[in-house]
C-alpha cells in the first residue's frame, strides 16, 4: 500500500523530510496555519491551511487520509493531535509531545528520570522571580515556559540588570529560571526510535551558538570521553522509552567537566542533525520518515568528519558554497534578519580540514565578525 505522511508544519524541516521520503515512494501533505509561508514545501505535496471550524475528520480528509501524521515543530495543537489519533497513528505520540512543549514539564519529567540538569525554579510571580534572583547562580537564564527557542523569549539576568528585568516583566506569566552553567562545550545527541522499540543513536555533535542560535556544528563531537557518550546515550534511551517515542528526537546538552547536563529536548528532526544528510549513512530526515512509516531504521553511522554552517539571515550562492567537500542546502525562503535560510555541510576525513572549511564559509557568509 502506498504511504502518505501528513506533516504538521510547512517549514524547512518538513521540506527535508519530504525530499528524503519522496524517493521511497511516499507522498506528503502539510498542515499549515493561516498566513504561514509555504515556500519551503511548495510542490512537495498538498498544502492544507487550517480553518477554525474544521472537524478533525474533515481535516484528515483534506490531508488525503494519511497513513500517519507527524510534526516538524514543538508548538503544535495537542488536543487536535489527540483527536486525529482516532483516525490514524500520530508519531511522536501527543502525550510525549505535550511533555516537551513546556520547559517546566520537560524539566520535571527529566528530573523524574534522574537525568542531570541545571538547577531551576518555576517563576510565575514577581516574588518567585525575586527569590530565584537571590538563590540561583548568575547570570540566571530566565526562559518562558512555552514559545521560547533559539534564545527568544529569554532574559539573561545579572546583578546589573536584575532590577530592570524585574520591572519589565508583566505577571502573571510562566517562566523557568535556570542557574548559569559554566560549560566547556555544547553537544547534542540525536536518536531515532521505531514502532518496535528499536533505537539508533547518531554520533554526538558539538555545537557553537551565536546569540542563542546554532551557528555551526561538528560531528562526531571530538572531545567527549566514551564514558560521557555512553552516559548521554543512556539518558536518551530512558527518555524515548518513558514516553514511547517514535521518530527522531534531539537532546541538547552542556558539557561541564565530566558532567553532561541536559538543557533541552527537541521532539523532532533538528538543526544540529543537518550534517547527517551528507555525513551519515542514513540522514535524520530519512530515519524519521522510516520510523513513522514502520520501515526498518537505517544505520546512523558517520561517514568521515562533518561540519555544518547555518545561514541565518544571510545566504551564499552555489558558486560560493559548493566544492568537492561542501554542499549547499537552501530552503527557498525570503530573507529576514536571523531567519534560517539554509545551511552548508562539509565532509572530510579529518577534523582540521572540516573546521578550516567551515571557518572559511562562515567568513564568506558573515564577514569577519559574525
Ligand atoms: P536554549 O533556548 O535553552 O536552547 O538556550 C540557548 C543558548 O543559550 C544555549 O545553547 C546556551 O548557549 C545558552 N544557555 C541557555 N541556558 C543556559 C544556562 N543555564 N547556562 C549557560 N548558558 C545557557
CSV table of C-alpha atoms and ligand atoms in Angstrom, one decimal:
chain,number,residue,atom,x,y,z
A,1,UNK,CA,0.0,0.0,0.0
A,2,UNK,CA,1.4,3.4,-0.8
A,3,UNK,CA,2.2,5.5,2.2
A,4,UNK,CA,1.2,9.1,2.8
A,5,UNK,CA,2.6,11.2,5.6
A,6,UNK,CA,0.9,14.3,6.8
A,7,UNK,CA,3.3,16.8,8.5
A,8,UNK,CA,2.1,19.4,10.9
A,9,UNK,CA,4.1,22.5,9.7
A,10,UNK,CA,5.4,23.6,6.4
A,11,UNK,CA,8.9,24.8,7.1
A,12,UNK,CA,12.4,23.6,6.1
A,13,UNK,CA,12.3,20.5,8.4
A,14,UNK,CA,9.1,19.4,6.7
A,15,UNK,CA,10.7,20.1,3.3
A,16,UNK,CA,13.8,18.0,4.1
A,17,UNK,CA,11.6,15.1,5.4
A,18,UNK,CA,9.6,15.2,2.2
A,19,UNK,CA,12.7,15.4,0.0
A,20,UNK,CA,14.1,12.3,1.6
A,21,UNK,CA,10.7,10.4,1.7
A,22,UNK,CA,9.6,11.0,-1.9
A,23,UNK,CA,12.3,8.8,-3.4
A,24,UNK,CA,11.0,6.0,-1.2
A,25,UNK,CA,7.6,6.3,-2.9
A,26,UNK,CA,6.0,8.1,0.0
A,27,UNK,CA,3.7,11.1,-0.7
A,28,UNK,CA,3.2,14.0,1.7
A,29,UNK,CA,0.7,16.6,2.8
A,30,UNK,CA,1.4,19.6,5.1
A,31,UNK,CA,-0.9,21.3,7.6
A,32,UNK,CA,-0.1,25.0,7.9
A,33,UNK,CA,-1.5,27.9,9.8
A,34,UNK,CA,-3.4,30.7,8.1
A,35,UNK,CA,-0.8,33.1,6.7
A,36,UNK,CA,2.1,30.7,7.2
A,37,UNK,CA,4.8,31.0,4.5
A,38,UNK,CA,4.6,27.7,2.5
A,39,UNK,CA,7.6,28.4,0.1
A,40,UNK,CA,9.6,25.6,1.7
A,41,UNK,CA,7.1,22.9,0.8
A,42,UNK,CA,5.5,24.2,-2.4
A,43,UNK,CA,5.2,21.4,-5.0
A,44,UNK,CA,6.2,18.7,-2.5
A,45,UNK,CA,2.6,17.7,-1.7
A,46,UNK,CA,-0.8,19.0,-0.8
A,47,UNK,CA,-0.8,22.1,1.5
A,48,UNK,CA,-3.8,22.4,3.7
A,49,UNK,CA,-4.5,25.6,5.6
A,50,UNK,CA,-6.1,25.0,9.0
A,51,UNK,CA,-9.5,26.6,9.5
A,52,UNK,CA,-11.0,27.1,12.9
A,53,UNK,CA,-14.3,25.4,12.4
A,54,UNK,CA,-13.0,22.3,10.6
A,55,UNK,CA,-13.6,18.9,12.2
A,56,UNK,CA,-10.7,16.5,12.7
A,57,UNK,CA,-12.4,14.1,10.3
A,58,UNK,CA,-12.7,16.9,7.6
A,59,UNK,CA,-9.0,17.8,8.2
A,60,UNK,CA,-8.0,14.2,7.9
A,61,UNK,CA,-9.8,14.0,4.5
A,62,UNK,CA,-8.2,17.3,3.4
A,63,UNK,CA,-4.8,15.9,4.3
A,64,UNK,CA,-5.5,13.0,1.9
A,65,UNK,CA,-6.3,10.3,4.5
A,66,UNK,CA,-2.7,10.0,5.6
A,67,UNK,CA,-1.2,6.7,6.8
A,68,UNK,CA,0.4,8.5,9.6
A,69,UNK,CA,0.7,12.1,10.9
A,70,UNK,CA,3.9,13.6,12.2
A,71,UNK,CA,5.2,17.0,13.2
A,72,UNK,CA,8.1,19.3,12.3
A,73,UNK,CA,7.8,21.6,15.3
A,74,UNK,CA,7.1,21.6,19.0
A,75,UNK,CA,4.4,24.2,19.2
A,76,UNK,CA,1.5,22.1,18.0
A,77,UNK,CA,-2.1,21.8,18.9
A,78,UNK,CA,-2.0,18.8,21.2
A,79,UNK,CA,-5.8,18.3,21.6
A,80,UNK,CA,-6.1,18.3,17.8
A,81,UNK,CA,-3.4,15.6,17.5
A,82,UNK,CA,-5.3,13.6,20.1
A,83,UNK,CA,-8.5,13.8,18.0
A,84,UNK,CA,-6.6,12.8,14.9
A,85,UNK,CA,-5.2,9.8,16.7
A,86,UNK,CA,-8.6,8.1,16.4
A,87,UNK,CA,-8.2,8.3,12.6
A,88,UNK,CA,-4.5,7.3,12.1
A,89,UNK,CA,-1.3,6.9,14.1
A,90,UNK,CA,0.3,10.1,15.2
A,91,UNK,CA,4.0,9.9,15.8
A,92,UNK,CA,5.6,11.1,18.1
A,93,UNK,CA,2.5,10.5,20.3
A,94,UNK,CA,0.7,13.6,21.6
A,95,UNK,CA,1.3,12.7,25.3
A,96,UNK,CA,5.1,12.8,24.7
A,97,UNK,CA,4.9,16.0,22.6
A,98,UNK,CA,2.9,17.6,25.4
A,99,UNK,CA,5.7,16.9,28.0
A,100,UNK,CA,8.3,18.6,25.8
A,101,UNK,CA,6.1,21.6,24.7
A,102,UNK,CA,6.6,23.2,28.1
A,103,UNK,CA,10.1,23.8,29.6
A,104,UNK,CA,8.9,23.3,33.1
A,105,UNK,CA,7.0,20.0,32.5
A,106,UNK,CA,10.1,18.8,30.4
A,107,UNK,CA,12.5,19.6,33.3
A,108,UNK,CA,10.3,17.9,35.8
A,109,UNK,CA,10.0,14.9,33.6
A,110,UNK,CA,13.7,14.7,33.1
A,111,UNK,CA,14.2,15.1,36.8
A,112,UNK,CA,11.8,12.2,37.4
A,113,UNK,CA,14.1,10.0,35.3
A,114,UNK,CA,17.1,11.2,37.4
A,115,UNK,CA,18.7,12.9,34.4
A,116,UNK,CA,21.2,15.7,35.4
A,117,UNK,CA,20.0,19.3,34.7
A,118,UNK,CA,21.0,22.8,35.7
A,119,UNK,CA,19.3,23.9,38.9
A,120,UNK,CA,16.0,25.6,38.1
A,121,UNK,CA,12.9,27.2,39.7
A,122,UNK,CA,9.4,27.8,38.4
A,123,UNK,CA,8.6,31.5,38.2
A,124,UNK,CA,5.1,32.8,37.8
A,125,UNK,CA,5.1,35.9,40.0
A,126,UNK,CA,7.4,38.8,40.9
A,127,UNK,CA,8.1,37.2,44.3
A,128,UNK,CA,9.2,34.0,42.8
A,129,UNK,CA,11.5,35.9,40.4
A,130,UNK,CA,13.0,37.8,43.3
A,131,UNK,CA,13.5,34.5,45.1
A,132,UNK,CA,15.2,32.9,42.0
A,133,UNK,CA,17.5,36.0,41.7
A,134,UNK,CA,18.5,35.6,45.3
A,135,UNK,CA,19.2,31.9,45.1
A,136,UNK,CA,20.4,30.8,41.6
A,137,UNK,CA,23.9,31.2,40.2
A,138,UNK,CA,24.2,34.3,37.9
A,139,UNK,CA,23.9,35.1,35.2
A,140,UNK,CA,20.5,33.5,35.5
A,141,UNK,CA,18.7,32.3,32.4
A,142,UNK,CA,15.0,33.2,32.6
A,143,UNK,CA,13.2,31.3,29.9
A,144,UNK,CA,9.5,31.4,29.0
A,145,UNK,CA,7.9,28.0,29.7
A,146,UNK,CA,6.3,27.9,26.2
A,147,UNK,CA,7.1,29.5,22.8
A,148,UNK,CA,10.7,30.1,23.6
A,149,UNK,CA,13.5,28.8,21.3
A,150,UNK,CA,16.9,29.8,19.9
A,151,UNK,CA,17.3,32.3,22.8
A,152,UNK,CA,14.0,34.1,22.0
A,153,UNK,CA,11.7,34.9,25.0
A,154,UNK,CA,14.7,34.7,27.3
A,155,UNK,CA,16.4,37.1,29.7
A,156,UNK,CA,20.0,36.8,31.0
A,157,UNK,CA,19.9,38.2,34.5
A,158,UNK,CA,23.0,39.7,36.1
A,159,UNK,CA,23.4,41.8,39.2
A,160,UNK,CA,23.5,44.8,37.0
A,161,UNK,CA,20.2,44.3,35.1
A,162,UNK,CA,18.1,42.4,37.7
A,163,UNK,CA,16.1,45.4,38.8
A,164,UNK,CA,15.3,46.3,35.1
A,165,UNK,CA,14.2,42.8,34.3
A,166,UNK,CA,12.1,42.6,37.5
A,167,UNK,CA,10.3,45.8,36.5
A,168,UNK,CA,9.9,45.0,32.8
A,169,UNK,CA,8.2,41.6,33.1
A,170,UNK,CA,4.4,41.6,33.5
A,171,UNK,CA,3.0,38.9,35.8
A,172,UNK,CA,1.2,36.6,35.9
A,173,UNK,CA,3.3,34.9,33.2
A,174,UNK,CA,5.0,31.5,33.1
A,175,UNK,CA,8.8,31.2,33.3
A,176,UNK,CA,11.6,28.9,34.3
A,177,UNK,CA,14.7,30.4,36.0
A,178,UNK,CA,17.9,28.5,35.5
A,179,UNK,CA,21.2,28.7,37.1
A,180,UNK,CA,24.2,29.7,34.9
A,181,UNK,CA,26.0,26.6,33.7
A,182,UNK,CA,29.7,27.3,33.2
A,183,UNK,CA,30.0,24.8,30.4
A,184,UNK,CA,33.1,24.0,28.3
A,185,UNK,CA,31.1,22.9,25.3
A,186,UNK,CA,27.6,22.3,24.0
A,187,UNK,CA,26.7,19.0,22.4
A,188,UNK,CA,23.6,17.3,21.1
A,189,UNK,CA,22.6,13.7,20.7
A,190,UNK,CA,20.1,12.6,18.1
A,191,UNK,CA,18.2,9.3,18.3
A,192,UNK,CA,15.6,7.6,16.3
A,193,UNK,CA,13.2,5.0,17.7
A,194,UNK,CA,11.0,2.7,15.7
A,195,UNK,CA,7.5,1.5,16.5
A,196,UNK,CA,9.0,-1.8,17.7
A,197,UNK,CA,11.3,-0.1,20.2
A,198,UNK,CA,14.5,-0.3,18.1
A,199,UNK,CA,16.7,2.7,19.0
A,200,UNK,CA,19.6,4.0,16.9
A,201,UNK,CA,21.7,7.0,18.0
A,202,UNK,CA,23.9,9.2,15.8
A,203,UNK,CA,27.4,10.1,16.9
A,204,UNK,CA,27.4,13.2,19.3
A,205,UNK,CA,27.5,16.6,17.6
A,206,UNK,CA,29.4,19.6,19.0
A,207,UNK,CA,27.5,22.9,18.6
A,208,UNK,CA,28.5,26.5,18.6
A,209,UNK,CA,25.8,29.1,19.2
A,210,UNK,CA,25.7,32.8,18.4
A,211,UNK,CA,23.1,34.9,20.2
A,212,UNK,CA,21.3,31.8,21.4
A,213,UNK,CA,21.0,30.3,17.9
A,214,UNK,CA,23.0,27.4,16.5
A,215,UNK,CA,25.7,28.7,14.1
A,216,UNK,CA,28.0,25.7,13.4
A,217,UNK,CA,28.2,22.0,14.2
A,218,UNK,CA,31.0,19.4,14.1
A,219,UNK,CA,30.3,15.7,14.1
A,220,UNK,CA,31.4,13.3,15.6
A,221,UNK,CA,32.0,15.7,18.6
A,222,UNK,CA,35.8,15.4,19.1
A,223,UNK,CA,36.2,16.0,22.8
A,224,UNK,CA,33.9,13.6,24.6
A,225,UNK,CA,35.0,10.6,26.5
A,226,UNK,CA,33.5,7.2,25.8
A,227,UNK,CA,32.0,7.2,29.3
A,228,UNK,CA,30.3,10.6,28.7
A,229,UNK,CA,28.9,9.4,25.4
A,230,UNK,CA,27.6,6.2,27.0
A,231,UNK,CA,26.0,8.2,29.8
A,232,UNK,CA,24.3,10.6,27.5
A,233,UNK,CA,23.0,7.8,25.3
A,234,UNK,CA,21.6,6.1,28.4
A,235,UNK,CA,19.7,9.3,29.2
A,236,UNK,CA,18.3,9.5,25.7
A,237,UNK,CA,17.3,5.8,25.8
A,238,UNK,CA,15.4,6.3,29.1
A,239,UNK,CA,13.6,9.3,27.6
A,240,UNK,CA,12.4,7.7,24.5
A,241,UNK,CA,11.3,4.6,26.3
A,242,UNK,CA,9.4,6.5,29.0
A,243,UNK,CA,7.2,8.4,26.5
A,244,UNK,CA,7.0,5.5,24.0
A,245,UNK,CA,8.6,7.8,21.4
A,246,UNK,CA,8.5,7.1,17.7
A,247,UNK,CA,10.7,9.1,15.3
A,248,UNK,CA,13.7,11.4,15.6
A,249,UNK,CA,14.4,13.2,18.8
A,250,UNK,CA,17.3,15.6,19.8
A,251,UNK,CA,18.8,16.0,23.3
A,252,UNK,CA,20.9,19.2,23.7
A,253,UNK,CA,23.4,19.2,26.5
A,254,UNK,CA,26.1,21.2,28.3
A,255,UNK,CA,29.4,19.5,29.0
A,256,UNK,CA,30.7,20.7,32.4
A,257,UNK,CA,33.9,18.9,33.4
A,258,UNK,CA,32.9,15.3,33.4
A,259,UNK,CA,29.2,16.0,33.8
A,260,UNK,CA,26.7,16.1,31.0
A,261,UNK,CA,23.7,18.3,31.9
A,262,UNK,CA,20.6,18.1,29.6
A,263,UNK,CA,19.5,21.6,28.5
A,264,UNK,CA,16.6,20.9,26.2
A,265,UNK,CA,14.8,18.2,24.3
A,266,UNK,CA,13.5,18.8,20.8
A,267,UNK,CA,11.0,16.1,19.8
A,268,UNK,CA,11.7,16.3,16.1
A,269,UNK,CA,14.4,16.3,13.5
A,270,UNK,CA,16.9,19.0,14.5
A,271,UNK,CA,19.2,21.7,13.0
A,272,UNK,CA,22.2,20.1,14.7
A,273,UNK,CA,21.5,16.9,12.7
A,274,UNK,CA,21.7,18.6,9.3
A,275,UNK,CA,25.2,17.1,8.9
A,276,UNK,CA,23.6,13.6,8.6
A,277,UNK,CA,22.3,14.4,5.1
A,278,UNK,CA,25.8,14.0,3.7
A,279,UNK,CA,27.8,12.7,6.7
A,280,UNK,CA,25.8,9.7,7.9
A,281,UNK,CA,24.7,6.5,6.1
A,282,UNK,CA,21.1,7.5,6.7
A,283,UNK,CA,20.0,11.1,7.2
A,284,UNK,CA,18.0,12.1,10.2
A,285,UNK,CA,15.1,13.0,7.8
A,286,UNK,CA,15.0,9.6,6.1
A,287,UNK,CA,15.2,7.9,9.5
A,288,UNK,CA,12.3,9.9,10.8
A,289,UNK,CA,10.3,9.0,7.8
A,290,UNK,CA,11.3,5.4,8.1
A,291,UNK,CA,10.4,5.3,11.8
A,292,UNK,CA,6.9,6.8,11.5
A,293,UNK,CA,6.2,4.6,8.4
A,294,UNK,CA,7.1,1.4,10.2
A,295,UNK,CA,10.1,0.8,8.0
A,296,UNK,CA,13.4,-0.7,9.2
A,297,UNK,CA,15.7,2.1,10.6
A,298,UNK,CA,18.8,3.0,8.6
A,299,UNK,CA,22.3,2.9,10.0
A,300,UNK,CA,23.3,6.1,11.9
A,301,UNK,CA,27.0,5.5,11.4
A,302,UNK,CA,29.0,8.6,10.5
A,303,UNK,CA,30.9,8.8,7.2
A,304,UNK,CA,34.1,10.7,8.0
A,305,UNK,CA,34.0,14.1,9.7
A,306,UNK,CA,31.3,16.6,9.1
A,307,UNK,CA,30.8,20.3,9.7
A,308,UNK,CA,27.7,22.4,9.3
A,309,UNK,CA,27.2,26.2,8.9
A,310,UNK,CA,23.8,27.7,9.4
A,311,UNK,CA,22.8,30.6,7.1
A,312,UNK,CA,21.0,32.9,9.4
A,313,UNK,CA,19.6,36.0,7.6
A,314,UNK,CA,22.4,35.7,5.1
A,315,UNK,CA,22.9,33.4,2.1
A,316,UNK,CA,25.6,32.0,-0.1
A,317,UNK,CA,25.3,31.2,-3.8
A,318,UNK,CA,26.1,27.7,-5.0
A,319,UNK,CA,29.2,29.1,-6.7
A,320,UNK,CA,30.4,30.4,-3.3
A,321,UNK,CA,29.5,27.4,-1.2
A,322,UNK,CA,29.9,24.2,-3.3
A,323,UNK,CA,33.2,22.4,-3.8
A,324,UNK,CA,34.3,18.8,-3.7
A,325,UNK,CA,33.6,18.5,0.0
A,326,UNK,CA,30.9,21.2,0.6
A,327,UNK,CA,27.2,21.0,-0.1
A,328,UNK,CA,24.6,23.8,-0.1
A,329,UNK,CA,21.0,23.4,1.0
A,330,UNK,CA,18.7,26.4,0.6
A,331,UNK,CA,15.2,26.4,1.9
A,332,UNK,CA,13.6,28.7,-0.6
A,333,UNK,CA,12.6,31.4,1.9
A,334,UNK,CA,12.7,35.2,1.6
A,335,UNK,CA,15.4,37.0,3.6
A,336,UNK,CA,14.7,38.4,7.1
A,337,UNK,CA,17.3,39.1,9.8
A,338,UNK,CA,18.3,35.9,11.8
A,339,UNK,CA,15.9,33.8,9.7
A,340,UNK,CA,17.2,30.3,8.9
A,341,UNK,CA,17.6,30.5,5.1
A,342,UNK,CA,19.8,27.4,4.5
A,343,UNK,CA,22.9,25.6,5.6
A,344,UNK,CA,26.2,24.3,4.2
A,345,UNK,CA,27.5,20.9,5.2
A,346,UNK,CA,31.1,19.8,4.7
A,347,UNK,CA,32.6,16.3,4.8
A,348,UNK,CA,36.3,15.3,5.1
A,349,UNK,CA,38.4,12.5,6.5
A,350,UNK,CA,39.9,14.7,9.2
A,351,UNK,CA,38.9,17.4,11.7
A,352,UNK,CA,41.4,20.1,10.6
A,353,UNK,CA,40.0,20.3,7.1
A,354,UNK,CA,36.4,20.3,8.2
A,355,UNK,CA,37.0,23.0,10.8
A,356,UNK,CA,39.0,25.2,8.4
A,357,UNK,CA,36.4,24.9,5.6
A,358,UNK,CA,33.5,25.8,8.0
A,359,UNK,CA,35.5,28.8,9.2
A,360,UNK,CA,36.1,29.9,5.6
A,361,UNK,CA,32.4,29.6,4.7
A,362,UNK,CA,31.5,31.4,7.9
A,363,UNK,CA,33.6,34.4,6.9
A,364,UNK,CA,32.3,34.3,3.4
A,365,UNK,CA,28.7,34.4,4.7
A,366,UNK,CA,29.0,36.8,7.6
A,367,UNK,CA,32.3,38.7,7.1
A,368,UNK,CA,35.0,38.6,9.8
A,369,UNK,CA,32.6,39.3,12.7
A,370,UNK,CA,29.5,37.1,12.8
B,1,LIG,P1,18.0,27.5,24.8
B,1,LIG,O1,17.0,28.4,24.3
B,1,LIG,O2,17.7,26.9,26.2
B,1,LIG,O3,18.5,26.4,23.8
B,1,LIG,O4,19.3,28.4,25.1
B,1,LIG,C1,20.0,29.0,24.0
B,1,LIG,C2,21.5,29.0,24.3
B,1,LIG,O5,21.7,29.9,25.5
B,1,LIG,C3,22.1,27.7,24.7
B,1,LIG,O6,22.5,27.0,23.6
B,1,LIG,C4,23.4,28.2,25.6
B,1,LIG,O7,24.4,28.6,24.7
B,1,LIG,C5,22.8,29.4,26.3
B,1,LIG,N1,22.2,28.9,27.6
B,1,LIG,C6,20.9,28.5,27.8
B,1,LIG,N2,20.8,28.2,29.1
B,1,LIG,C7,22.0,28.4,29.7
B,1,LIG,C8,22.4,28.2,31.1
B,1,LIG,N3,21.6,27.8,32.1
B,1,LIG,N4,23.7,28.4,31.4
B,1,LIG,C9,24.6,28.9,30.4
B,1,LIG,N5,24.2,29.1,29.1
B,1,LIG,C10,22.9,28.8,28.8
